[in-house]
Coordinates of C-alpha atoms in Angstrom, one line a residue:
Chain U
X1 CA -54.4 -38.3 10.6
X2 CA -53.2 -34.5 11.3
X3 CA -54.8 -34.5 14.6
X4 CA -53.4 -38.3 16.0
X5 CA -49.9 -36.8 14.9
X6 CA -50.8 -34.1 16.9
X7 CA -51.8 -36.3 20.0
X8 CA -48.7 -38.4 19.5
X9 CA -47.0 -34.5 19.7
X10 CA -48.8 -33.9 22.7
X11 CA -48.0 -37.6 24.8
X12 CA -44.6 -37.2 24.3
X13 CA -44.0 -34.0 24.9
X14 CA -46.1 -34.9 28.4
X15 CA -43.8 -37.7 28.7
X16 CA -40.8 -35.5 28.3
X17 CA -42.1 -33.3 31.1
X18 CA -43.0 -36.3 33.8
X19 CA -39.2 -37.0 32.9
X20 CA -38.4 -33.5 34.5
X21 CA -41.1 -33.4 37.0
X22 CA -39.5 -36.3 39.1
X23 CA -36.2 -34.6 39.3
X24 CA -36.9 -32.0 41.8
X25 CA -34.0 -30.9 44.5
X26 CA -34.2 -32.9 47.5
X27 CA -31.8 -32.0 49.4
X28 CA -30.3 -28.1 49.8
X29 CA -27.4 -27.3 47.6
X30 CA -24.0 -27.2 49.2
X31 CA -23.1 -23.8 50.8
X32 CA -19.2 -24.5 49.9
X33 CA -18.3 -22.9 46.0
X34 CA -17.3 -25.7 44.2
X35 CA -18.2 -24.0 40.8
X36 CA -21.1 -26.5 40.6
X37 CA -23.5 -24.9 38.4
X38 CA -27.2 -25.0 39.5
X39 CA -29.7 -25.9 37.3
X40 CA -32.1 -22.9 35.9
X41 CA -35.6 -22.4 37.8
X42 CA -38.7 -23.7 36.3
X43 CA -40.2 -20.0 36.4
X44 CA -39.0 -18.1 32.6
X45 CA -36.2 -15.7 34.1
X46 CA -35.8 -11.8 33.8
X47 CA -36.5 -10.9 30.4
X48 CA -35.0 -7.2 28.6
X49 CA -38.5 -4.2 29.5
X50 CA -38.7 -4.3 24.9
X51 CA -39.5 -7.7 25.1
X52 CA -42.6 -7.1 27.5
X53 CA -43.5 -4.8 24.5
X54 CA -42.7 -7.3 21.8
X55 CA -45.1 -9.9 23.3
X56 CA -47.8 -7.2 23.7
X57 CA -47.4 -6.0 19.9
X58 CA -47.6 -10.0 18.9
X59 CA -50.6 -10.3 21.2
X60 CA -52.4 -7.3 19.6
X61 CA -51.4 -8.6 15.8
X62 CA -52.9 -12.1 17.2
X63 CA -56.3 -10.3 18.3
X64 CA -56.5 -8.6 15.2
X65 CA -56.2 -11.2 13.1
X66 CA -58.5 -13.3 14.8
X67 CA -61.2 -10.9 15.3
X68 CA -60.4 -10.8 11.1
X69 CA -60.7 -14.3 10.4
X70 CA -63.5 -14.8 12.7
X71 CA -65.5 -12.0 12.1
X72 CA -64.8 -11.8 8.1
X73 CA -62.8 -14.2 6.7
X74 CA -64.8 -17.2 8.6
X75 CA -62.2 -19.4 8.1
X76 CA -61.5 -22.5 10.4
X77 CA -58.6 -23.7 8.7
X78 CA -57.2 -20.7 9.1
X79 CA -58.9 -19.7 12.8
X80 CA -57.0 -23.1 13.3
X81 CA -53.4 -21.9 11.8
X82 CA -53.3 -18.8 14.0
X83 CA -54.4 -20.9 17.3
X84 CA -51.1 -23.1 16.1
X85 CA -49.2 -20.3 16.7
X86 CA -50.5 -18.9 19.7
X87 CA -50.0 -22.3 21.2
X88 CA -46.3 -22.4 19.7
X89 CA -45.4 -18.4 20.6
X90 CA -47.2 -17.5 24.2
X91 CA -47.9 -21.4 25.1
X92 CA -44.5 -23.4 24.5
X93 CA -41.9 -20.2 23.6
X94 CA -42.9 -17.9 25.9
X95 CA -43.5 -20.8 28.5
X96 CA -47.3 -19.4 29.7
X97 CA -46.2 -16.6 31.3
X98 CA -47.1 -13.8 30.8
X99 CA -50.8 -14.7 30.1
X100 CA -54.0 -12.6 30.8
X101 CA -55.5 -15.2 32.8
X102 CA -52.8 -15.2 35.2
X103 CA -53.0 -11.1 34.8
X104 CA -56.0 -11.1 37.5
X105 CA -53.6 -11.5 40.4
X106 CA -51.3 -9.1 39.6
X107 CA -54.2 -6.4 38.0
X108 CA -55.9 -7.1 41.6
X109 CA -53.0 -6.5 43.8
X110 CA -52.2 -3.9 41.9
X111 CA -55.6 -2.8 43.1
X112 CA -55.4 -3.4 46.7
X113 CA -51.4 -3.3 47.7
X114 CA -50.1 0.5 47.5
X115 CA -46.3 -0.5 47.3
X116 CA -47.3 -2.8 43.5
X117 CA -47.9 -1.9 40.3
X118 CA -47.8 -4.3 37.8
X119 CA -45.2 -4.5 34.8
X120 CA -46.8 -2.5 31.6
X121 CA -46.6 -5.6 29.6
X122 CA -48.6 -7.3 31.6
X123 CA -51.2 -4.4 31.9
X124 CA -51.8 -4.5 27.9
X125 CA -52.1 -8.3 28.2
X126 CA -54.7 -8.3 30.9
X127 CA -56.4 -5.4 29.2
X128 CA -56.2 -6.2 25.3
X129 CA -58.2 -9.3 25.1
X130 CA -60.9 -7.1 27.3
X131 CA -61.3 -4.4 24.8
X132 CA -61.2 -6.5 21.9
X133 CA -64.1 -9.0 23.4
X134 CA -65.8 -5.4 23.8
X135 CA -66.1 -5.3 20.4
X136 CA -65.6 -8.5 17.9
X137 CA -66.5 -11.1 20.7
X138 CA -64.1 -13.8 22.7
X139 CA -61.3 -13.7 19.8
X140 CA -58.9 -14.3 22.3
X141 CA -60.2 -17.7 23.5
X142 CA -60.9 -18.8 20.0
X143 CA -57.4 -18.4 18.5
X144 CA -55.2 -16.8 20.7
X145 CA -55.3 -18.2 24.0
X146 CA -52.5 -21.1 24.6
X147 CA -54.3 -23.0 26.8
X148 CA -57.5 -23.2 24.5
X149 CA -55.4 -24.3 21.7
X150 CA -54.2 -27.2 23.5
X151 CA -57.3 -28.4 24.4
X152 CA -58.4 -27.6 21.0
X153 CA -55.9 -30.1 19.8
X154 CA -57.2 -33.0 21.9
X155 CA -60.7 -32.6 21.3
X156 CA -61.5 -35.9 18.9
X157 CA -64.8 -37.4 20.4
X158 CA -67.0 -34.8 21.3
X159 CA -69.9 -35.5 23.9
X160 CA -72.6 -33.2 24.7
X161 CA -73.0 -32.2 28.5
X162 CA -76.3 -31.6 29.1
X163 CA -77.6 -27.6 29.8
X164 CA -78.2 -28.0 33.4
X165 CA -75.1 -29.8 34.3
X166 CA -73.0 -27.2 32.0
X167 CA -74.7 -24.1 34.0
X168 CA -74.0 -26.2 37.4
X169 CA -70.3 -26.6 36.4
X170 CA -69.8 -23.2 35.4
X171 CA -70.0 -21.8 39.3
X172 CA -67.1 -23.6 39.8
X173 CA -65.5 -20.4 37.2
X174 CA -66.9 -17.5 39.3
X175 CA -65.4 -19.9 42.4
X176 CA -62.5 -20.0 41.4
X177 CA -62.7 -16.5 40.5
X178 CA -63.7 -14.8 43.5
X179 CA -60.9 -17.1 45.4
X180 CA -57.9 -16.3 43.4
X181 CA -59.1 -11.8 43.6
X182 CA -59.5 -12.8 47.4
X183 CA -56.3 -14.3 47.8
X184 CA -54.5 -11.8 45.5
X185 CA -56.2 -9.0 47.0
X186 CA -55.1 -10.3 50.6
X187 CA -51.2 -10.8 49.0
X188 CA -51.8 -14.2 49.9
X189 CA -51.2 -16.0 46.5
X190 CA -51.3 -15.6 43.2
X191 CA -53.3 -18.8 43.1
X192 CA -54.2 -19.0 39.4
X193 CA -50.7 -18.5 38.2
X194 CA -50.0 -21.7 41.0
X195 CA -52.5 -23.8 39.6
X196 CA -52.3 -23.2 36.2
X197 CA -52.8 -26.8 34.6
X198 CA -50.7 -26.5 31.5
X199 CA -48.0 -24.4 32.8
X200 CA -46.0 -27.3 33.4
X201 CA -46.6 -28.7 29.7
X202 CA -45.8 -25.1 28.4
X203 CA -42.9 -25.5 29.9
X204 CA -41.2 -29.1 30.2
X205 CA -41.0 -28.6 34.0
X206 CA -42.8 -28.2 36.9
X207 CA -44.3 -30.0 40.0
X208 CA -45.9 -33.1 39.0
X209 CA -49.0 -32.5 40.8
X210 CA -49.9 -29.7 38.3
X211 CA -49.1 -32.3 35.5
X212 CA -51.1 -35.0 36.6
X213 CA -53.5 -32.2 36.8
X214 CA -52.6 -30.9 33.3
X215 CA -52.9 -34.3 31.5
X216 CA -56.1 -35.2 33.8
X217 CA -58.0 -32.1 31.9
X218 CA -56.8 -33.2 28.4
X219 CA -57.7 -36.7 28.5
X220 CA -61.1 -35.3 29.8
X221 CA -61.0 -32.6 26.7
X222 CA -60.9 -35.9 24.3
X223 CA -64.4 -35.9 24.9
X224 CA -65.6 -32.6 27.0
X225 CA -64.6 -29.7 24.7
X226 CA -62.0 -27.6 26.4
X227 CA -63.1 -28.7 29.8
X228 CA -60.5 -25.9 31.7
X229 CA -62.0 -22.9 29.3
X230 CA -65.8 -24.0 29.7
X231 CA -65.8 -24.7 33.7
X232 CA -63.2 -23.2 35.4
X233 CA -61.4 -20.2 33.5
X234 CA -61.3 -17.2 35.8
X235 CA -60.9 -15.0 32.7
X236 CA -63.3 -16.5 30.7
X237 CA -65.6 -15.5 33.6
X238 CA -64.9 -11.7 32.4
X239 CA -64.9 -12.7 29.1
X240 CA -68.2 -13.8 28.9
X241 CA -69.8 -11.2 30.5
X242 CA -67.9 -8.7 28.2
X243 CA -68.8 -10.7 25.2
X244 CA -72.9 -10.2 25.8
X245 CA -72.2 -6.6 25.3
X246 CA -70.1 -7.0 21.7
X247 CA -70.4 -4.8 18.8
X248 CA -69.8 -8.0 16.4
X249 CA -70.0 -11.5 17.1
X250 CA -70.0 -15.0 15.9
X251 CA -72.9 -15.7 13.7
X252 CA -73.5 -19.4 12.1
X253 CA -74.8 -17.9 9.3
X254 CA -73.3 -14.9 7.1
X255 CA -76.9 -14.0 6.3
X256 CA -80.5 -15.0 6.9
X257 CA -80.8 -18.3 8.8
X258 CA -82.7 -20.8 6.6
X259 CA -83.4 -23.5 9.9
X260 CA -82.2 -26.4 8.3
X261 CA -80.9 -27.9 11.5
X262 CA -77.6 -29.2 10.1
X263 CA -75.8 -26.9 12.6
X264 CA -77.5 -28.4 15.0
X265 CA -74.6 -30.4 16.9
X266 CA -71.7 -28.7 15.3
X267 CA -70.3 -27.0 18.3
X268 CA -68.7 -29.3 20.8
X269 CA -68.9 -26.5 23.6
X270 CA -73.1 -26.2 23.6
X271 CA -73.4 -23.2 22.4
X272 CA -75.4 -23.0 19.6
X273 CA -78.7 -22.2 21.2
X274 CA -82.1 -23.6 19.4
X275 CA -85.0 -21.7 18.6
X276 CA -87.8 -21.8 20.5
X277 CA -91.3 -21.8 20.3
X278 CA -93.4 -19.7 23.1
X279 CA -94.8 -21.3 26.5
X280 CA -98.4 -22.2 26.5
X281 CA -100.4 -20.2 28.4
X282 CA -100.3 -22.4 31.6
X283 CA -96.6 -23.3 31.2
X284 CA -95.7 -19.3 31.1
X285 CA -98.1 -18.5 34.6
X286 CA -96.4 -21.0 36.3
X287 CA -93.2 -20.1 35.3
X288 CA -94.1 -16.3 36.4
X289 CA -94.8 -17.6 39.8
X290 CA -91.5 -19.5 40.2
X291 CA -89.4 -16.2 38.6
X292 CA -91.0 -14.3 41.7
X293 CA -90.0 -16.3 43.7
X294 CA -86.3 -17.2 42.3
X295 CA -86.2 -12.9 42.5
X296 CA -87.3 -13.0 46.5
X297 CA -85.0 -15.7 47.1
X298 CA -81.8 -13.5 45.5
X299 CA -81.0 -11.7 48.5
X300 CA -81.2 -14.8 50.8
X301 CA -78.9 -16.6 48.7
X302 CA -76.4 -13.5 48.6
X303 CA -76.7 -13.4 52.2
X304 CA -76.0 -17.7 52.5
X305 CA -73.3 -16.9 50.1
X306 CA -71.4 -14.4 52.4
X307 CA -72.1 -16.2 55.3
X308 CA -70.4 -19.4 54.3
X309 CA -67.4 -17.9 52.6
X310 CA -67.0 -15.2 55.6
X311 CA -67.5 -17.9 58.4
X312 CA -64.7 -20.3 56.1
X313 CA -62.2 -17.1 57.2
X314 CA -59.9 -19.0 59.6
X315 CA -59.1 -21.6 57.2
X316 CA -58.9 -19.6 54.1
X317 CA -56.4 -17.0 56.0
X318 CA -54.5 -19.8 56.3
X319 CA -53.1 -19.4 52.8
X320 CA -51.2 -16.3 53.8
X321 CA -47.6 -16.8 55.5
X322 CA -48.0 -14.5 58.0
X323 CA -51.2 -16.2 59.3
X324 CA -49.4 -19.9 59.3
X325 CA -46.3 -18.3 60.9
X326 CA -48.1 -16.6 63.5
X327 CA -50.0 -19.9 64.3
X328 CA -46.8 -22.0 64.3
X329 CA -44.9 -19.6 67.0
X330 CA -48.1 -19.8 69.2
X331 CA -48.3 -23.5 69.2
X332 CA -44.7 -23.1 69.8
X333 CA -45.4 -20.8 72.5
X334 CA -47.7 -23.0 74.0
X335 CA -45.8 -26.0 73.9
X336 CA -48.2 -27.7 71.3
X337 CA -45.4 -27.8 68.6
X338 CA -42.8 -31.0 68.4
X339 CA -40.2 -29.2 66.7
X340 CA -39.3 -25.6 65.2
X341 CA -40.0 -25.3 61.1
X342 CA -37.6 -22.8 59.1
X343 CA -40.3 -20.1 58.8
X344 CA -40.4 -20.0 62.5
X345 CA -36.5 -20.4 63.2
X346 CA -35.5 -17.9 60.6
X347 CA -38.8 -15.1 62.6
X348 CA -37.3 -16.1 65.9
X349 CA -33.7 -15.0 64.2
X350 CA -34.9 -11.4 62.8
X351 CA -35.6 -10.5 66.7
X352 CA -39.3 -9.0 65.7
X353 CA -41.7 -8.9 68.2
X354 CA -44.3 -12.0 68.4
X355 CA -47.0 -9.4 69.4
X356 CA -46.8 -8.1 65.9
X357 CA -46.6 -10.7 64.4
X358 CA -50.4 -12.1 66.0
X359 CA -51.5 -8.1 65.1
X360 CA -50.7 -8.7 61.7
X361 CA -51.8 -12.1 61.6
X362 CA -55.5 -10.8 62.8
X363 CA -55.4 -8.2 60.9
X364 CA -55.1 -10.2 57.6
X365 CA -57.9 -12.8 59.1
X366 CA -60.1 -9.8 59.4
X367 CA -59.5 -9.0 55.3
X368 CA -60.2 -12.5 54.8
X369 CA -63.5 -12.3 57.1
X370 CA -64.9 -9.4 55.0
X371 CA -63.4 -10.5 51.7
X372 CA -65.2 -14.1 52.3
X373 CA -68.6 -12.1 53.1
X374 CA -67.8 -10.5 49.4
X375 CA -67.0 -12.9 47.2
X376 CA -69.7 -15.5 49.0
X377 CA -72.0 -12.8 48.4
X378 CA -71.0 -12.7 44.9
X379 CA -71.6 -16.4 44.4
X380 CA -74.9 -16.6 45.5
X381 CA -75.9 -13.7 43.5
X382 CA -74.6 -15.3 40.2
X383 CA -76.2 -19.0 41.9
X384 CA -79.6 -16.9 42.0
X385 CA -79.8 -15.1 39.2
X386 CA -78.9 -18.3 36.9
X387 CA -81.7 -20.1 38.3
X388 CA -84.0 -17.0 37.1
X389 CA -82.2 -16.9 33.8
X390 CA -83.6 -20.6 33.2
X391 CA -87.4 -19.4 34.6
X392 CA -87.6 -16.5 31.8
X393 CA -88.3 -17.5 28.2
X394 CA -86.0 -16.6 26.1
X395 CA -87.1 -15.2 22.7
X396 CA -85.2 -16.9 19.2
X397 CA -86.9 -17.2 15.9
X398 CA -83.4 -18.7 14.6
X399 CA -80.2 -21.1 15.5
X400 CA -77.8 -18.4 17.6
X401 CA -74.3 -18.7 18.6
X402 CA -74.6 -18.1 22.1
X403 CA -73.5 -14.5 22.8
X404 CA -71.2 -15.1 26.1
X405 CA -70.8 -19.3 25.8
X406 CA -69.3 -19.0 22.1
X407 CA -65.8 -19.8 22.0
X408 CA -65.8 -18.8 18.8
X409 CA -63.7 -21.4 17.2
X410 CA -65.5 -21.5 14.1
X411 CA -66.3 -25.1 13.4
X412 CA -70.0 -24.3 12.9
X413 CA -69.2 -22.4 9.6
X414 CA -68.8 -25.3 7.3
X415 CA -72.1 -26.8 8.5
X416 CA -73.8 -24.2 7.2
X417 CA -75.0 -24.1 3.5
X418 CA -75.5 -20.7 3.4
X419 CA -71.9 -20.3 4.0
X420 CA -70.7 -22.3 1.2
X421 CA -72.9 -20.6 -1.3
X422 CA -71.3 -16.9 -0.1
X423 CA -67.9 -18.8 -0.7
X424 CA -69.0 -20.2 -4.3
X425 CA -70.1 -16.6 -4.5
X426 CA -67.0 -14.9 -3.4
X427 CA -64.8 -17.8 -5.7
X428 CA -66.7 -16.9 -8.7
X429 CA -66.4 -12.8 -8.0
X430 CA -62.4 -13.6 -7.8
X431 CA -62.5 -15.1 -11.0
Chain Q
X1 CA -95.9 -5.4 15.3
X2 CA -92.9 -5.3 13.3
X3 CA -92.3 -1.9 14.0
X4 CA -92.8 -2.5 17.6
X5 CA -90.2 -5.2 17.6
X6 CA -87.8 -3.0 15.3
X7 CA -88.4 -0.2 18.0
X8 CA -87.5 -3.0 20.8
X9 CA -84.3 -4.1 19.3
X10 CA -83.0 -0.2 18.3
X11 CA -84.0 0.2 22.6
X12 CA -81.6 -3.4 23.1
X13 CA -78.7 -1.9 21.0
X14 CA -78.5 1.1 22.3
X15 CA -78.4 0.2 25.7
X16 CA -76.0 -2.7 24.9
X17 CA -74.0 0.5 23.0
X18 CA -74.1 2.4 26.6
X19 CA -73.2 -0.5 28.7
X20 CA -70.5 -1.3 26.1
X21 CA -68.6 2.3 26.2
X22 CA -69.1 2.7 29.9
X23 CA -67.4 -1.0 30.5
X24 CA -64.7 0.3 27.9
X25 CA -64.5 3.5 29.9
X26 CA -64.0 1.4 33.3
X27 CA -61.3 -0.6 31.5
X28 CA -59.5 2.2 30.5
X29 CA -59.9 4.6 34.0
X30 CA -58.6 1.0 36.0
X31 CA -55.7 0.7 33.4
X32 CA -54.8 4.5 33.5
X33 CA -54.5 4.2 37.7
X34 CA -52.2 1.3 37.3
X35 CA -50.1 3.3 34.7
X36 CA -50.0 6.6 37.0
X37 CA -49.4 4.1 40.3
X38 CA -46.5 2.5 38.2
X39 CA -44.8 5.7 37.4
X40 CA -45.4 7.3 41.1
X41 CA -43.9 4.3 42.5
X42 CA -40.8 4.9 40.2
X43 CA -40.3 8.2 40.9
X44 CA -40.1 8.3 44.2
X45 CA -37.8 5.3 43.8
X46 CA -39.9 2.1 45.2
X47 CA -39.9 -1.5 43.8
X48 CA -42.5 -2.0 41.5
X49 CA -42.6 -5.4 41.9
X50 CA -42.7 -6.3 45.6
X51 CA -38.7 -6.8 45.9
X52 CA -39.4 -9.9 43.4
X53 CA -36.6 -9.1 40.9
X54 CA -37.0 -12.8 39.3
X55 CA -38.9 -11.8 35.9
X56 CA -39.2 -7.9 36.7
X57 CA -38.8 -6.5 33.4
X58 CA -37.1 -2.8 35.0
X59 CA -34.3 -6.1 36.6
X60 CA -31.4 -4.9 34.0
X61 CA -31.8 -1.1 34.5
X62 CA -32.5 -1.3 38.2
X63 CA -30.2 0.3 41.2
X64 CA -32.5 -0.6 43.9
X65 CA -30.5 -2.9 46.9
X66 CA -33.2 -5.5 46.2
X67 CA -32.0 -5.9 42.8
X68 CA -27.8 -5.4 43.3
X69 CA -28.2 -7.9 45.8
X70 CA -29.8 -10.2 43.3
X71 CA -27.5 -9.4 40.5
X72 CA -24.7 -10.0 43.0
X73 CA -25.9 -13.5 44.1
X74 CA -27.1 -13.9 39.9
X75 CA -22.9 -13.6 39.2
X76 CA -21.5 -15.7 41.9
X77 CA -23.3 -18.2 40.2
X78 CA -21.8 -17.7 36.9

């Protein structure tokens, strides 16, 4: 009942927005003052430096208190409560900005770009959830992240994917990854913070492209659980590499696992991982012989990796204005072009030199050559070494949360009986 | 054989234990540069934010031409 009110919430705030989307400017405003007053931008304006601080303080109360709940409380309703809020404070009041996932390109061109350093607020929210995952596990994506919580919401019919497919779909993460530190790092784009799905929801405005997009991933997330977090987050990339290293994490169980199999298909995300039972002896040789050979095959894949992104150069530089600039003027030049665009008419006006212009523009092509070798490189070294992961056995006596997939939601809690015993317990203690 | 396994996982957390500090270590050292890169920039009285003025947190405060010329085109409007 709570959750169709929820979805009925969700259509017509989507509704409200498709409203808003359609009523972009089509024409430039007058030049003349007529007093007209322009409508606000769809981007949250300048906000007062405390505020920054305010949102970092709510954020770190919000970790807290998830890594609690999570970790010692194990409390869906209330894992559920907090995620409310998230969705309410940093999704639809703070409009999705400023979010740690959108952090990366501003933390990378902080990086790369000596005339940037990003605002301090933003630095605590791209760093907070990090050192918190360190040590209690991805708390963030379980009740504080605003685009989890949304798709949280939607999730009603929940359909396995199957392992293979799910580890397939993942690349498309470290993808998407690599692309948007590439094109940060190049000052290209910030091209998560551009294709952010739910931005537009978030705020009740935006290009409708990004909506359709938006509403595309939660009418997928009906059946897929949280479709955006699982196979295309570039944070939860980091995330779930950080979260194989934490000092505390999810368990199903708050003590010994008793393997009664009811927890089985409680987590809509896949990751509850099975025990399993060793290889036979001819299973495990042949096995041996494909891992050495997965492991031989690593570097060629790097290689193949770098090779395709790097050679892909000319059309990814084409993200960068200076690179389509400089390729408008020379068809210009060359008599190629029709007719003039504003980019080009406004260069032509400055009275800089075209010669720079193609010098910067093959400078930047040259980042983009070596950055594509990079993050191609990168991709096939996480392509190889997940087809190796799937050649070695692992080794589980008992049902696991999986240590980097777990979203830590807590909806496996309450399927175990173990867990309602320790509450009985914990009732009867209180009196 | 149990105490080979207990030995095993003790060898497991302690290297997760390593890996864990040095990460937190790394996070820290990056954060630190950005800090000290932040407060360079400011003093020797750059933009911190690329001429972009439109959600700059400093925007208020700042005396920086990027900025008046934005707060002078910010009151026309009103």
């Amino acid at each position: 009942m709570i959750r169709s009110a929820l979805l009925i919430v969700i259509a017509v705030c989507l509704l409200i927005t498709c409203a808003d989307a359609f009523g972009i400017q089509r024409f430039p405003p007058p030049d003349f003052e007529t007093g007209h007053q322009l409508p606000g931008t769809t981007e949250p304006g300048a906000r007062s430096e405390i505020f920054e601080y305010v949102d970092a303080a709510v954020l770190i109360i919000a970790l807290s208190l998830a890594s609690w709940l999570i970790l010692k409380k194990r409390n869906r309703r209330w894992i559920f409560m907090l995620m409310l809020f998230s969705l309410g404070y940093f999704g639809f009041y703070r409009e999705g900005c400023v979010c740690p996932i959108g952090a990366i390109g501003n933390f990378t061109l902080s990086v790369f770009d000596s005339d940037y350093a990003m605002p301090l607020g933003a630095l605590i929210f791209f760093i907070a959830p990090l050192v918190f995952t360190l040590f209690f596990g991805r708390s963030f994506c379980g009740a504080v992240c605003p685009m989890g919580a949304i798709q949280d919401l939607v999730l009603v019919r929940p359909v396995k994917v199957p392992k293979g497919l799910e580890q397939a779909l993942r690349l498309f993460a470290y993808l998407y990854l690599g692309l948007a530190v590439l094109f940060a790092a190049t000052g290209s784009a910030f091209l998560i913070c551009r294709y952010d799905p739910f931005v537009a929801m978030f705020r009740l405005s935006g290009s409708l492209n990004m909506l359709v997009i938006g509403a595309c991933f939660l009418v997928v997330g009906v059946f897929i659980g949280r479709p955006y977090c699982r196979f295309v987050c570039p944070y939860g990339v980091i995330l779930r590499q950080l979260s194989r290293l934490a000092k505390k994490r999810v368990t199903i169980t708050p003590d010994d696992c008793i393997k009664c199999r009811l927890c089985e298909d409680s987590c809509p995300f896949g990751a509850i991982d099975e025990p399993e039972a060793p290889w036979p002896e001819e299973v495990y040789k042949q096995r041996k012989k494909t891992l050495a050979l997965l492991i031989a095959l690593l570097p060629v894949l790097v290689v193949l990796g770098g090779w395709v992104l790097g050679g892909m150069s000319d059309s990814t530089a084409r993200m960068h204005a200076s690179v389509r600039l400089a390729e408008q003027i020379y068809m210009e030049e060359a008599g190629l072009a029709q007719e003039t665009t504003d980019p080009s008419s406004a260069f032509r006006g400055t009275g800089e030199q075209v010669a720079d212009l193609y010098a910067e523009a093959v400078k930047i092509r040259g980042q983009f050559a070596v950055g594509g070798w990079f993050v191609g490189g990168f991709l096939g070294l996480i392509a190889g070494l997940k087809l190796i992961r799937l050649s070695v056995k692992p080794t589980r006596e008992d049902y696991e949360a999986d240590r980097a997939g777990c979203l830590a939601c807590g909806r496996c809690f309450s399927y175990c009986p173990r867990d309602h015993v320790r509450i009985k317990e914990l009732k009867a203690a209180s009196g | 054989m149990k105490e080979a396994k207990r030995n095993m996982q003790n060898r497991r957390s302690l290297l997760l234990g390593l890996l864990r500090y040095a990460t937190l270590g790394l996070v820290g050292a990056a954060g630190g540069g950005v800090i000290a890169k932040r407060r360079r920039l400011v003093r020797e009285g750059k933009c911190v934010g690329r001429g972009i003025c439109s959600a700059c947190g400093v925007f208020d405060g700042c005396g920086l031409p990027q900025a008046l010329s934005a707060k002078q085109v910010l009151g026309k409007r009103k």
